[in-house]
């Protein structure tokens, strides 16, 4: 089968690889029918994750058809259309039960989904069966649901987005834009997207943003304070992962408000004293996408949400390097990989 | 009148000072009937808050009788027995309304309560009238309620202490011990106090601790993990404010759990990446004690809680330096100042 490998910064290749098979009795192997390139794939692409030893497999967002299952798998069967998250979860341990399948005690990460086939351990707890074959539009929506929608939704959830609330979104990548959609679905009254790119501002508005703020850093915080009577936002979503974006998020939040952060932190250091006197609720980490997937599948099959609009470019698997390049150069918000 | 001044590290003196008067129409002046020494007073006492220019007034925990009120004060009158928090609050701004009077938009801090009289700005929003003259035991309980009980309660509240929950308390000072009492009142099932001092362990048990862990740092975290089936605690209260205690608290918490931190952070730096993968809710800051005071007054006058047990030494105002010394040398958990 064909699979994607990153040989080093900027060097992505599609090569022949061995088709995965069931290894453990709890595994499933999927024929991938849609996958995509993640913002987090750009960290190693840009050489920002240290030295790499040899080629690495890539990809953790996927929709597929079950090709093979292990002997103990009960919840999915060969031929099912399924979706899963980038985190593996048994969905039964105390941490999963508490709502955090992304920290499952028997979990792990998917790391080779930009390929024709992928092996998914913990299939029973990780995969969600869909009602039937998705249309091409649904396939795009589902591919977004596999990670960015779930990640944005988690951030909106932790930021306590809901009726009467003013929510700020820091970051206008696919996750930030998905968080706007999530905040809207969760009933937030006012959704302020911080963005200075016309195409992303347009999608933010389409997803439910009521206001756009172009200023960043201290000027951005001042603008949010001005828009909220000097108080700050009830909730802030951080979807970038840099020192500047994190401080922007914390500072834009009102005392007692909620910051949901999902940008994978790179080089972020928080000063304890500053945090103490900011007095905001801070919560983030790998999103427990699995717990939201049944709701996402339902909303997508009913046509109520279209998170797939974050895909502004689609490529075939053999052209995936072109997709990485387009995202790296910010020529595409997010790139979907169509499978044949 | 007599008032306490800190001239520099280790140098606390009681001297004659001018009796405070109403300055703004929203002020009240109280005759202080009980005050105490705070753990946070020890930071400057130990020279850990930088250079000091001249003597500074001290004290922010108080119970008093209203001596004088400004023209616009409506909620308290001369002769009322009152209690307040170390934070001033109008109790009407959006931040107070949201439950964070400690970050009141028109707030500030009390800083001269270790004296015969104290001026309290924003009297209407800051002070709570009590049902009548307190007994000597109630006076001790109320003095604790003015700060340490409220601070411990806030931490327990943010750590989501409640039925079925396992709560860990890091720090066995007056705030940590008060947090044990609060977690018990809030219905926590298991309360693990981390302490290696016999007298504090005994009080922790009296306040409701079900378990004591003497190990600290990584060994302490390992012990908590062992006691919770490898999962970690549902909620952790941090009541110290050092790098080690903060990391101990975060690491002892289960993914998706809640850390309430109230130790005033000194030199704490949190690594964003580590925080991201810990995936715990983090909330702390100056405690919004004011919102809990009516409930505390009620519980204390009914005799249901005895937070005043944290006072293991009582001194007269003129001997307050002795109180600072006893706390600094850990010969007293907390020192109350009896007024004549």
PDB file of C-alpha atoms in Angstrom, chain A residues 94-95 98 100 102-103 105 109 154 158 229-231 254-256 258 261-265 268-273 275-288, chain B residues 94-95 98 100 102-103 105 109 154 158 229-231 254-256 258 261-265 268-273 275-288:
ATOM      1  CA  UNK A  94     -11.707   5.644  35.205  1.00  0.00           C
ATOM      2  CA  UNK A  95     -10.115   8.460  33.207  1.00  0.00           C
ATOM      3  CA  UNK A  98     -14.472  10.888  33.807  1.00  0.00           C
ATOM      4  CA  UNK A 100     -10.980  12.305  29.238  1.00  0.00           C
ATOM      5  CA  UNK A 102      -7.464  11.387  25.389  1.00  0.00           C
ATOM      6  CA  UNK A 103      -5.697  10.390  28.637  1.00  0.00           C
ATOM      7  CA  UNK A 105      -4.940   4.657  31.057  1.00  0.00           C
ATOM      8  CA  UNK A 109      -1.780   7.907  19.688  1.00  0.00           C
ATOM      9  CA  UNK A 154     -13.170  20.739  23.615  1.00  0.00           C
ATOM     10  CA  UNK A 158     -13.612  24.091  28.673  1.00  0.00           C
ATOM     11  CA  UNK A 229     -16.732  47.156  29.408  1.00  0.00           C
ATOM     12  CA  UNK A 230     -13.244  46.722  30.832  1.00  0.00           C
ATOM     13  CA  UNK A 231     -14.060  43.278  32.222  1.00  0.00           C
ATOM     14  CA  UNK A 254     -12.030  38.199  32.905  1.00  0.00           C
ATOM     15  CA  UNK A 255     -11.094  37.247  36.475  1.00  0.00           C
ATOM     16  CA  UNK A 256     -12.864  33.985  37.200  1.00  0.00           C
ATOM     17  CA  UNK A 258     -12.216  30.182  31.589  1.00  0.00           C
ATOM     18  CA  UNK A 261      -6.092  25.947  25.443  1.00  0.00           C
ATOM     19  CA  UNK A 262      -5.501  23.430  22.704  1.00  0.00           C
ATOM     20  CA  UNK A 263      -2.573  24.827  20.757  1.00  0.00           C
ATOM     21  CA  UNK A 264       0.224  22.342  21.449  1.00  0.00           C
ATOM     22  CA  UNK A 265       2.512  24.411  23.661  1.00  0.00           C
ATOM     23  CA  UNK A 268       5.566  28.352  26.593  1.00  0.00           C
ATOM     24  CA  UNK A 269       6.523  29.335  30.153  1.00  0.00           C
ATOM     25  CA  UNK A 270       3.877  30.617  32.554  1.00  0.00           C
ATOM     26  CA  UNK A 271       4.884  32.771  35.502  1.00  0.00           C
ATOM     27  CA  UNK A 272       3.167  31.484  38.638  1.00  0.00           C
ATOM     28  CA  UNK A 273       2.718  34.934  40.151  1.00  0.00           C
ATOM     29  CA  UNK A 275      -1.131  33.374  36.718  1.00  0.00           C
ATOM     30  CA  UNK A 276      -2.142  33.743  40.387  1.00  0.00           C
ATOM     31  CA  UNK A 277      -3.155  37.352  39.922  1.00  0.00           C
ATOM     32  CA  UNK A 278      -4.862  36.680  36.586  1.00  0.00           C
ATOM     33  CA  UNK A 279      -7.163  34.315  38.467  1.00  0.00           C
ATOM     34  CA  UNK A 280      -8.548  32.493  35.432  1.00  0.00           C
ATOM     35  CA  UNK A 281      -9.507  28.859  35.043  1.00  0.00           C
ATOM     36  CA  UNK A 282      -6.943  27.228  32.790  1.00  0.00           C
ATOM     37  CA  UNK A 283      -7.531  23.886  31.117  1.00  0.00           C
ATOM     38  CA  UNK A 284      -6.118  22.278  28.023  1.00  0.00           C
ATOM     39  CA  UNK A 285      -4.311  19.359  26.516  1.00  0.00           C
ATOM     40  CA  UNK A 286      -4.938  16.703  23.890  1.00  0.00           C
ATOM     41  CA  UNK A 287      -8.662  16.923  23.175  1.00  0.00           C
ATOM     42  CA  UNK A 288     -10.916  14.047  24.286  1.00  0.00           C
TER      43      UNK A 288
ATOM     44  CA  UNK B  94     -19.721  42.273  36.865  1.00  0.00           C
ATOM     45  CA  UNK B  95     -16.682  40.477  38.336  1.00  0.00           C
ATOM     46  CA  UNK B  98     -19.629  36.413  38.582  1.00  0.00           C
ATOM     47  CA  UNK B 100     -14.955  36.827  42.201  1.00  0.00           C
ATOM     48  CA  UNK B 102     -11.419  39.340  45.229  1.00  0.00           C
ATOM     49  CA  UNK B 103     -10.981  40.804  41.730  1.00  0.00           C
ATOM     50  CA  UNK B 105     -13.277  46.196  39.479  1.00  0.00           C
ATOM     51  CA  UNK B 109      -6.638  45.170  49.715  1.00  0.00           C
ATOM     52  CA  UNK B 154     -12.079  28.557  47.757  1.00  0.00           C
ATOM     53  CA  UNK B 158     -12.169  25.079  42.748  1.00  0.00           C
ATOM     54  CA  UNK B 229      -5.360   2.863  41.593  1.00  0.00           C
ATOM     55  CA  UNK B 230      -2.774   4.637  39.454  1.00  0.00           C
ATOM     56  CA  UNK B 231      -5.255   7.338  38.433  1.00  0.00           C
ATOM     57  CA  UNK B 254      -5.751  12.755  37.605  1.00  0.00           C
ATOM     58  CA  UNK B 255      -6.125  13.831  33.968  1.00  0.00           C
ATOM     59  CA  UNK B 256      -9.217  16.005  33.777  1.00  0.00           C
ATOM     60  CA  UNK B 258      -9.025  20.005  39.301  1.00  0.00           C
ATOM     61  CA  UNK B 261      -4.061  26.738  44.154  1.00  0.00           C
ATOM     62  CA  UNK B 262      -4.007  29.410  46.818  1.00  0.00           C
ATOM     63  CA  UNK B 263      -0.410  29.453  47.971  1.00  0.00           C
ATOM     64  CA  UNK B 264       0.836  32.875  46.840  1.00  0.00           C
ATOM     65  CA  UNK B 265       3.245  31.845  44.067  1.00  0.00           C
ATOM     66  CA  UNK B 268       6.951  29.419  40.352  1.00  0.00           C
ATOM     67  CA  UNK B 269       7.419  28.751  36.619  1.00  0.00           C
ATOM     68  CA  UNK B 270       5.110  26.359  34.797  1.00  0.00           C
ATOM     69  CA  UNK B 271       6.248  24.683  31.602  1.00  0.00           C
ATOM     70  CA  UNK B 272       3.497  24.981  28.996  1.00  0.00           C
ATOM     71  CA  UNK B 273       4.223  21.598  27.435  1.00  0.00           C
ATOM     72  CA  UNK B 275       0.928  21.547  31.716  1.00  0.00           C
ATOM     73  CA  UNK B 276      -0.603  20.617  28.347  1.00  0.00           C
ATOM     74  CA  UNK B 277       0.125  16.934  28.831  1.00  0.00           C
ATOM     75  CA  UNK B 278      -0.916  16.985  32.510  1.00  0.00           C
ATOM     76  CA  UNK B 279      -4.355  18.061  31.284  1.00  0.00           C
ATOM     77  CA  UNK B 280      -5.678  19.274  34.632  1.00  0.00           C
ATOM     78  CA  UNK B 281      -7.963  22.187  35.405  1.00  0.00           C
ATOM     79  CA  UNK B 282      -5.894  24.850  37.111  1.00  0.00           C
ATOM     80  CA  UNK B 283      -7.457  27.720  39.038  1.00  0.00           C
ATOM     81  CA  UNK B 284      -6.219  29.907  41.827  1.00  0.00           C
ATOM     82  CA  UNK B 285      -5.519  33.398  43.038  1.00  0.00           C
ATOM     83  CA  UNK B 286      -6.610  35.670  45.871  1.00  0.00           C
ATOM     84  CA  UNK B 287      -9.634  33.929  47.364  1.00  0.00           C
ATOM     85  CA  UNK B 288     -13.080  35.522  46.936  1.00  0.00           C
TER      86      UNK B 288
END
